[in-house]
CSV table of C-alpha atoms and ligand atoms in Angstrom, one decimal:
chain,number,residue,atom,x,y,z
A,953,MET,CA,65.9,81.7,21.2
A,954,ARG,CA,65.9,81.0,24.9
A,955,SER,CA,67.5,77.8,26.1
A,956,ASP,CA,65.2,75.7,28.2
A,957,ALA,CA,66.7,73.2,30.6
A,958,ASN,CA,64.2,70.4,30.8
A,959,ILE,CA,64.8,67.2,32.5
A,960,ALA,CA,62.0,65.7,30.5
A,961,GLY,CA,63.9,66.1,27.3
A,962,PRO,CA,65.9,62.9,27.3
A,963,MET,CA,62.9,60.8,28.3
A,964,THR,CA,60.9,61.9,25.3
A,965,ASP,CA,63.5,62.2,22.6
A,966,PRO,CA,63.2,59.8,19.8
A,967,VAL,CA,65.1,56.6,20.5
A,968,PRO,CA,68.3,56.3,18.4
A,969,GLY,CA,68.8,52.7,17.1
A,970,PRO,CA,72.1,50.9,17.9
A,971,ARG,CA,74.9,51.6,15.4
A,972,THR,CA,75.9,48.7,13.2
A,973,GLU,CA,79.5,48.6,11.8
A,974,SER,CA,80.4,46.3,9.1
A,975,MET,CA,83.8,44.6,9.9
A,976,GLY,CA,84.2,42.5,6.8
A,977,GLU,CA,82.1,40.3,4.5
A,978,ASP,CA,80.3,38.2,7.0
A,979,VAL,CA,81.4,39.9,10.2
A,980,SER,CA,78.9,42.4,11.6
A,981,ARG,CA,79.4,43.8,15.0
A,982,GLU,CA,77.0,45.9,16.9
A,983,THR,CA,78.7,48.7,18.7
A,984,PRO,CA,76.8,49.5,21.9
A,985,PRO,CA,75.9,53.2,21.9
A,986,PRO,CA,77.5,55.4,24.5
A,987,MET,CA,75.5,55.5,27.7
A,988,ASP,CA,74.0,58.9,27.1
A,989,ASP,CA,72.7,58.1,23.6
A,990,THR,CA,69.6,56.2,24.9
A,991,PRO,CA,66.8,57.5,27.0
A,992,ILE,CA,67.6,55.0,29.7
A,993,GLY,CA,71.3,55.7,29.6
A,994,ARG,CA,70.7,59.4,29.9
A,995,ALA,CA,68.2,58.9,32.7
A,996,ALA,CA,70.7,56.8,34.6
A,997,GLN,CA,73.3,59.5,34.0
A,998,LEU,CA,71.0,62.1,35.4
A,999,ALA,CA,70.2,59.9,38.4
A,1000,VAL,CA,73.9,59.5,39.1
A,1001,GLU,CA,74.4,63.2,38.8
A,1002,ALA,CA,71.4,64.0,41.1
A,1003,LEU,CA,72.5,61.4,43.7
A,1004,GLY,CA,76.0,62.8,43.7
A,1005,ARG,CA,74.6,66.2,44.4
A,1006,ALA,CA,72.3,64.8,47.1
A,1007,GLY,CA,75.5,63.7,48.9
A,1008,GLU,CA,77.0,67.1,48.6
A,1009,GLY,CA,73.9,68.8,50.1
A,1010,LEU,CA,72.8,72.3,49.3
A,1011,PRO,CA,73.3,75.7,50.8
A,1012,ARG,CA,70.8,76.3,53.5
A,1013,PRO,CA,69.0,79.6,53.7
A,1014,GLU,CA,70.0,82.0,56.4
A,1015,GLN,CA,66.4,82.5,57.4
A,1016,THR,CA,63.4,80.2,57.0
A,1017,ARG,CA,62.1,80.6,53.5
A,1018,ILE,CA,58.3,80.5,53.5
A,1019,MET,CA,56.9,79.6,50.1
A,1020,VAL,CA,53.2,79.9,49.3
A,1021,VAL,CA,52.3,77.4,46.5
A,1022,ALA,CA,49.2,79.0,44.9
A,1023,ASN,CA,47.2,79.1,41.7
A,1024,GLN,CA,43.4,79.4,42.0
A,1025,LYS,CA,43.1,77.2,39.0
A,1026,GLY,CA,42.4,73.6,40.1
A,1027,GLY,CA,44.6,70.6,39.2
A,1028,VAL,CA,47.7,72.4,38.0
A,1029,GLY,CA,50.1,70.6,40.3
A,1030,LYS,CA,50.1,72.7,43.4
A,1031,THR,CA,50.0,69.8,45.8
A,1032,THR,CA,52.2,67.6,43.7
A,1033,THR,CA,54.8,70.4,43.6
A,1034,THR,CA,54.5,71.1,47.3
A,1035,VAL,CA,55.1,67.6,48.5
A,1036,ASN,CA,57.8,66.7,46.0
A,1037,LEU,CA,59.8,69.9,46.3
A,1038,ALA,CA,59.5,69.6,50.1
A,1039,ALA,CA,60.8,66.0,50.0
A,1040,SER,CA,63.6,66.9,47.6
A,1041,LEU,CA,64.7,69.7,49.8
A,1042,ALA,CA,64.7,67.4,52.9
A,1043,LEU,CA,66.6,64.8,51.0
A,1044,HIS,CA,69.2,67.6,50.2
A,1045,GLY,CA,69.6,67.9,54.0
A,1046,ALA,CA,67.1,70.8,54.7
A,1047,ARG,CA,64.5,70.8,57.5
A,1048,VAL,CA,61.2,71.4,55.8
A,1049,LEU,CA,57.6,71.8,57.0
A,1050,VAL,CA,54.6,71.4,54.7
A,1051,VAL,CA,51.5,73.2,55.8
A,1052,ASP,CA,48.4,71.7,54.2
A,1053,LEU,CA,45.9,74.5,53.8
A,1054,ASP,CA,43.5,72.7,51.5
A,1055,PRO,CA,40.4,71.0,53.0
A,1056,GLN,CA,40.9,68.2,50.5
A,1057,GLY,CA,44.0,67.2,52.6
A,1058,ASN,CA,45.8,65.9,49.5
A,1059,ALA,CA,49.2,67.0,50.7
A,1060,SER,CA,48.7,65.2,54.0
A,1061,THR,CA,47.6,62.0,52.1
A,1062,ALA,CA,50.6,62.2,49.7
A,1063,LEU,CA,53.0,62.5,52.7
A,1064,GLY,CA,51.4,59.5,54.4
A,1065,ILE,CA,50.1,61.6,57.3
A,1066,ASP,CA,47.0,60.6,59.2
A,1067,HIS,CA,44.4,63.3,58.8
A,1068,HIS,CA,41.0,61.8,59.8
A,1069,ALA,CA,38.6,64.1,61.5
A,1070,GLU,CA,39.9,63.7,65.1
A,1071,VAL,CA,43.6,64.4,64.2
A,1072,PRO,CA,44.8,67.8,65.5
A,1073,SER,CA,45.2,69.9,62.4
A,1074,ILE,CA,45.8,73.2,60.8
A,1075,TYR,CA,42.0,74.0,61.4
A,1076,ASP,CA,42.7,74.0,65.2
A,1077,VAL,CA,45.7,76.3,64.6
A,1078,LEU,CA,43.7,78.8,62.5
A,1079,VAL,CA,40.3,78.7,64.3
A,1080,ASP,CA,41.2,77.7,67.9
A,1081,SER,CA,44.7,79.3,68.1
A,1082,ARG,CA,46.2,75.9,68.9
A,1083,PRO,CA,50.1,76.0,68.8
A,1084,LEU,CA,51.4,74.7,65.5
A,1085,SER,CA,53.8,72.5,67.4
A,1086,GLU,CA,50.8,70.5,68.6
A,1087,VAL,CA,49.7,69.5,65.1
A,1088,VAL,CA,52.9,69.0,63.3
A,1089,GLN,CA,53.8,65.4,62.5
A,1090,PRO,CA,57.0,63.9,61.1
A,1091,VAL,CA,56.7,62.4,57.7
A,1092,PRO,CA,57.5,58.7,57.6
A,1093,ASP,CA,60.5,57.7,55.4
A,1094,VAL,CA,61.9,61.3,54.9
A,1095,GLU,CA,64.1,62.6,57.6
A,1096,GLY,CA,63.8,66.3,58.2
A,1097,LEU,CA,60.3,66.5,56.6
A,1098,PHE,CA,57.3,67.5,58.7
A,1099,CYS,CA,53.6,68.2,57.9
A,1100,ALA,CA,50.8,70.2,59.5
A,1101,PRO,CA,47.8,68.2,58.2
A,1102,ALA,CA,44.5,69.4,57.0
A,1103,THR,CA,41.3,67.6,58.0
A,1104,ILE,CA,37.8,68.0,56.5
A,1105,ASP,CA,37.0,70.6,59.3
A,1106,LEU,CA,39.0,73.1,57.3
A,1107,ALA,CA,36.2,73.3,54.7
A,1108,GLY,CA,34.3,75.4,57.3
A,1109,ALA,CA,37.2,77.6,58.2
A,1110,GLU,CA,36.7,80.0,55.3
A,1111,ILE,CA,33.4,81.0,56.9
A,1112,GLU,CA,34.4,80.6,60.6
A,1113,LEU,CA,37.5,82.9,60.1
A,1114,VAL,CA,35.4,85.8,58.9
A,1115,SER,CA,34.2,86.7,62.4
A,1116,LEU,CA,37.6,86.1,64.1
A,1117,VAL,CA,40.1,88.8,65.2
A,1118,ALA,CA,43.1,89.2,62.8
A,1119,ARG,CA,41.4,86.7,60.5
A,1120,GLU,CA,44.0,87.3,57.7
A,1121,SER,CA,47.1,86.8,59.9
A,1122,ARG,CA,46.3,83.8,62.0
A,1123,LEU,CA,48.7,81.5,60.1
A,1124,GLN,CA,51.4,84.1,60.2
A,1125,ARG,CA,51.1,84.4,64.0
A,1126,ALA,CA,51.2,80.6,64.4
A,1127,ILE,CA,54.3,80.3,62.3
A,1128,GLN,CA,56.0,83.1,64.1
A,1129,ALA,CA,55.4,81.4,67.4
A,1130,TYR,CA,56.7,78.0,66.2
A,1131,GLU,CA,60.1,77.6,67.7
A,1132,GLN,CA,61.5,74.5,65.8
A,1133,PRO,CA,64.4,75.4,63.4
A,1134,LEU,CA,63.3,75.1,59.8
A,1135,ASP,CA,64.9,75.9,56.5
A,1136,TYR,CA,61.7,75.9,54.4
A,1137,ILE,CA,58.0,76.1,55.0
A,1138,LEU,CA,55.9,75.2,51.9
A,1139,ILE,CA,52.2,76.1,52.1
A,1140,ASP,CA,49.8,74.1,49.8
A,1141,CYS,CA,46.9,76.4,49.0
A,1142,PRO,CA,43.4,75.4,47.9
A,1143,PRO,CA,42.2,76.3,44.4
A,1144,SER,CA,40.6,79.5,45.5
A,1145,LEU,CA,41.5,83.0,46.6
A,1146,GLY,CA,39.5,83.0,49.9
A,1147,LEU,CA,40.7,83.6,53.4
A,1148,LEU,CA,42.8,80.4,53.6
A,1149,THR,CA,44.9,81.5,50.6
A,1150,VAL,CA,45.0,85.1,52.1
A,1151,ASN,CA,46.4,83.6,55.4
A,1152,ALA,CA,49.1,81.9,53.4
A,1153,LEU,CA,50.0,85.1,51.5
A,1154,VAL,CA,50.2,87.0,54.7
A,1155,ALA,CA,52.4,84.3,56.3
A,1156,GLY,CA,54.8,83.8,53.5
A,1157,ALA,CA,57.4,86.0,51.7
A,1158,GLU,CA,57.6,84.0,48.4
A,1159,VAL,CA,54.8,82.9,46.1
A,1160,LEU,CA,55.5,79.8,44.0
A,1161,ILE,CA,53.0,79.5,41.1
A,1162,PRO,CA,52.8,76.1,39.3
A,1163,ILE,CA,51.6,76.5,35.8
A,1164,GLN,CA,50.3,73.5,33.8
A,1165,CYS,CA,51.7,73.4,30.3
A,1166,GLU,CA,48.3,73.4,28.5
A,1167,TYR,CA,45.8,75.6,26.7
A,1168,TYR,CA,44.7,78.7,28.8
A,1169,ALA,CA,47.7,78.2,31.1
A,1170,LEU,CA,47.7,81.8,32.1
A,1171,GLU,CA,44.0,82.3,32.4
A,1172,GLY,CA,43.0,83.7,35.8
A,1173,LEU,CA,46.6,84.3,36.8
A,1174,GLY,CA,46.0,88.1,36.7
A,1175,GLN,CA,43.6,87.8,39.6
A,1176,LEU,CA,46.2,85.9,41.7
A,1177,LEU,CA,48.8,88.5,40.8
A,1178,ARG,CA,46.4,91.3,41.8
A,1179,ASN,CA,45.7,89.6,45.1
A,1180,VAL,CA,49.5,89.3,45.7
A,1181,ASP,CA,49.8,93.1,45.1
A,1182,LEU,CA,46.9,93.8,47.4
A,1183,VAL,CA,48.3,91.7,50.2
A,1184,ARG,CA,51.8,93.3,49.7
A,1185,GLY,CA,50.3,96.7,49.8
A,1186,HIS,CA,48.2,96.2,53.0
A,1187,LEU,CA,49.4,93.3,55.0
A,1188,ASN,CA,52.7,91.9,54.0
A,1189,PRO,CA,55.3,94.2,52.3
A,1190,ASN,CA,57.8,91.3,51.8
A,1191,LEU,CA,55.5,89.3,49.6
A,1192,HIS,CA,56.6,88.7,46.0
A,1193,VAL,CA,56.3,86.1,43.3
A,1194,SER,CA,59.7,84.4,43.4
A,1195,THR,CA,59.2,81.2,41.5
A,1196,ILE,CA,57.1,79.9,38.5
A,1197,LEU,CA,57.3,76.2,37.8
A,1198,LEU,CA,56.1,74.6,34.6
A,1199,THR,CA,54.3,71.3,35.3
A,1200,MET,CA,53.0,68.4,33.4
A,1201,TYR,CA,55.3,69.3,30.5
A,1202,ASP,CA,55.0,66.9,27.6
A,1203,GLY,CA,58.1,67.4,25.4
A,1204,ARG,CA,56.4,65.6,22.5
A,1205,THR,CA,53.8,68.2,22.0
A,1206,ARG,CA,54.4,71.6,20.4
A,1207,LEU,CA,51.7,73.1,22.6
A,1208,ALA,CA,53.8,72.4,25.7
A,1209,SER,CA,56.9,74.2,24.4
A,1210,GLN,CA,54.7,77.1,23.1
A,1211,VAL,CA,53.1,77.5,26.6
A,1212,ALA,CA,56.6,77.3,28.1
A,1213,ASP,CA,57.8,80.1,25.8
A,1214,GLU,CA,54.7,82.2,26.5
A,1215,VAL,CA,55.2,81.8,30.3
A,1216,ARG,CA,58.9,82.6,30.1
A,1217,SER,CA,58.2,85.8,28.1
A,1218,HIS,CA,55.7,87.0,30.7
A,1219,PHE,CA,57.7,86.1,33.8
A,1220,GLY,CA,61.3,85.9,32.7
A,1221,ASP,CA,63.8,85.0,35.5
A,1222,GLU,CA,61.1,83.8,37.9
A,1223,VAL,CA,60.5,80.8,35.8
A,1224,LEU,CA,62.7,77.9,36.8
A,1225,ARG,CA,64.8,76.4,34.0
A,1226,THR,CA,63.8,73.0,35.2
A,1227,SER,CA,60.3,72.0,34.3
A,1228,ILE,CA,58.3,69.0,35.5
A,1229,PRO,CA,57.4,66.3,32.9
A,1230,ARG,CA,54.1,64.6,32.7
A,1231,SER,CA,54.9,61.3,34.4
A,1232,VAL,CA,52.8,58.3,35.4
A,1233,ARG,CA,55.1,57.8,38.4
A,1234,ILE,CA,54.3,61.2,39.8
A,1235,SER,CA,50.6,60.6,39.6
A,1236,GLU,CA,50.8,57.1,41.1
A,1237,ALA,CA,52.9,58.0,44.2
A,1238,PRO,CA,50.2,59.7,46.3
A,1239,SER,CA,48.0,56.6,46.3
A,1240,TYR,CA,50.9,54.9,48.2
A,1241,GLY,CA,51.1,57.7,50.6
A,1242,GLN,CA,54.5,58.6,49.2
A,1243,THR,CA,56.2,61.3,47.2
A,1244,VAL,CA,57.8,60.3,43.9
A,1245,LEU,CA,61.2,60.8,45.5
A,1246,THR,CA,60.7,57.7,47.7
A,1247,TYR,CA,58.2,55.9,45.4
A,1248,ASP,CA,60.5,55.8,42.3
A,1249,PRO,CA,63.7,57.8,43.0
A,1250,GLY,CA,65.2,57.1,39.5
A,1251,SER,CA,62.2,58.2,37.6
A,1252,SER,CA,62.2,61.4,35.4
A,1253,GLY,CA,59.6,62.9,37.7
A,1254,ALA,CA,61.7,62.4,40.8
A,1255,LEU,CA,64.8,63.7,39.1
A,1256,SER,CA,63.0,66.8,37.8
A,1257,TYR,CA,61.7,67.7,41.2
A,1258,PHE,CA,65.1,67.1,42.7
A,1259,GLU,CA,66.6,69.5,40.1
A,1260,ALA,CA,63.9,72.1,40.7
A,1261,ALA,CA,64.6,72.0,44.4
A,1262,ARG,CA,68.3,72.4,43.7
A,1263,GLU,CA,67.6,75.4,41.5
A,1264,ILE,CA,65.3,77.0,44.2
A,1265,ALA,CA,67.9,76.4,46.9
A,1266,LEU,CA,70.7,77.9,44.8
A,1267,LYS,CA,68.6,80.9,43.7
A,1268,GLY,CA,67.8,81.6,47.3
A,1269,VAL,CA,71.5,82.2,48.1
A,1270,GLY,CA,72.3,84.0,44.9
A,1271,VAL,CA,74.3,81.1,43.3
A,1272,SER,CA,73.8,80.5,39.6
A,1273,TYR,CA,72.3,77.2,38.6
A,1274,ASP,CA,74.1,74.9,36.3
A,1275,ALA,CA,71.5,72.8,34.5
A,1276,PRO,CA,72.4,69.1,33.9
A,1277,HIS,CA,72.0,69.7,30.2
A,1278,ALA,CA,70.3,72.3,27.9
A,1279,HIS,CA,67.2,71.6,26.0
A,1280,ILE,CA,66.2,74.1,23.3
A,1281,GLY,CA,62.4,74.5,23.4
A,1282,ALA,CA,60.6,74.7,20.1
A,1283,GLN,CA,59.6,78.2,19.3
A,1284,GLY,CA,55.9,78.5,18.5
A,1285,ASP,CA,54.9,80.5,15.4
A,1286,GLN,CA,51.6,81.7,16.9
A,1287,SER,CA,50.4,82.2,20.4
A,1288,MET,CA,48.5,79.2,21.8
A,1289,VAL,CA,47.8,80.6,25.3
A,1290,GLU,CA,45.5,83.3,26.5
A,1291,GLY,CA,47.4,86.3,27.9
A,1292,ILE,CA,47.2,87.1,31.5
A,1293,GLN,CA,43.8,88.5,32.3
B,561,ATP,N1,53.9,66.0,36.4
B,561,ATP,C1,52.8,65.3,36.5
B,561,ATP,N2,52.6,64.2,35.7
B,561,ATP,C2,51.4,63.5,35.8
B,561,ATP,N3,50.4,63.7,36.6
B,561,ATP,C3,50.5,64.8,37.4
B,561,ATP,C4,51.7,65.6,37.4
B,561,ATP,N4,51.5,66.6,38.3
B,561,ATP,C5,50.3,66.4,38.9
B,561,ATP,N5,49.7,65.3,38.3
B,561,ATP,C6,48.4,64.8,38.6
B,561,ATP,O1,47.4,65.8,38.3
B,561,ATP,C7,46.4,65.9,39.2
B,561,ATP,C8,46.4,67.3,39.8
B,561,ATP,O2,47.6,67.5,40.5
B,561,ATP,P1,47.6,68.3,41.9
B,561,ATP,O3,46.6,67.6,42.9
B,561,ATP,O4,49.0,68.4,42.4
B,561,ATP,O5,47.0,69.7,41.5
B,561,ATP,P2,46.5,70.8,42.5
B,561,ATP,O6,46.7,72.1,41.8
B,561,ATP,O7,47.0,70.7,43.8
B,561,ATP,O8,44.9,70.5,42.4
B,561,ATP,P3,43.8,71.2,43.4
B,561,ATP,O9,43.6,72.6,42.7
B,561,ATP,O10,42.6,70.3,43.3
B,561,ATP,O11,44.3,71.3,44.8
B,561,ATP,C9,46.7,64.8,40.2
B,561,ATP,O12,46.0,63.7,39.9
B,561,ATP,C10,48.2,64.6,40.1
B,561,ATP,O13,48.5,63.3,40.5
B,562,MG,MG1,45.9,70.5,45.7
């Protein structure tokens, strides 16, 4: 059985009651349980561990790592993953740029970045060859984190790009011409495989696929993987799927662990050992223009993204990752997810 490090584990375990020891006929004393026997205690312990690690910082990559966060399925956690991983990496001391490549502009909103129609945006970069440096804005509250916002104009870019020269490599050129030192660029893709996503796949070297732990989790992934192969073959020989992240994991359901097992058996080492729990705090944060890392730093959602970021950073420099604790995922007795198609 595979071991599955999951930070959600302790938050969803059954709550053990306090131990009661009888000390004599009418003397009963409640012994407080050790810190890590309660969900809150364990969360606090993890928070302390994570914060300790934040102080230490993480190894920085030798070259800028460009990660394309893609899955043409909607609502699987692409944007949530992009902004929270980016904030985690920046809090670990890295310099990080988020490129919002989705006309919905959700990543820009979640990072508290102004993106009304007049704001210089990634649309101007792609369609009018405006330098990236003219549209990048610093993210309030998180040092070292920057965002190239998307405005609603980007909705027309899929069509406008068709007739432009080098239509697939316009983002790549803009990034190559950007002179600010960066450790990571995370590109948030729309839920489609059109020219915007192709621009991201040409610009990046690594593909990060968030997979939601629910029924039909793998449906449609085959098409994304074939597109990655096509772009690798014709436009970007460095491109590869480097990271799979399980999102919205609900440790109380058997389905979630069955999906996790299925995904791990398909993708193996690419799947991060940390998975992201379903968390109200994660879904609330964007409406405050914040990532969960600043909105509720001690929450399970914040800690899990923090750990995922640590795992990604260590993997990037070939250092093995020591999970805060191991959680053995329940093995499903029958397949509950559709295979890759
Ligand atoms: N771990 C989580 N726990 C709870 N809610 C989550 C979690 N991750 C994402 N969500 C919520 O699920 C919804 C979809 O997430 P998100 O916008 O990140 O997906 P997406 O793949 O970017 O969607 P789209 O394809 O529309 O761009 C959002 O409302 C988000 O707040
Ligand atoms: Mg999105």
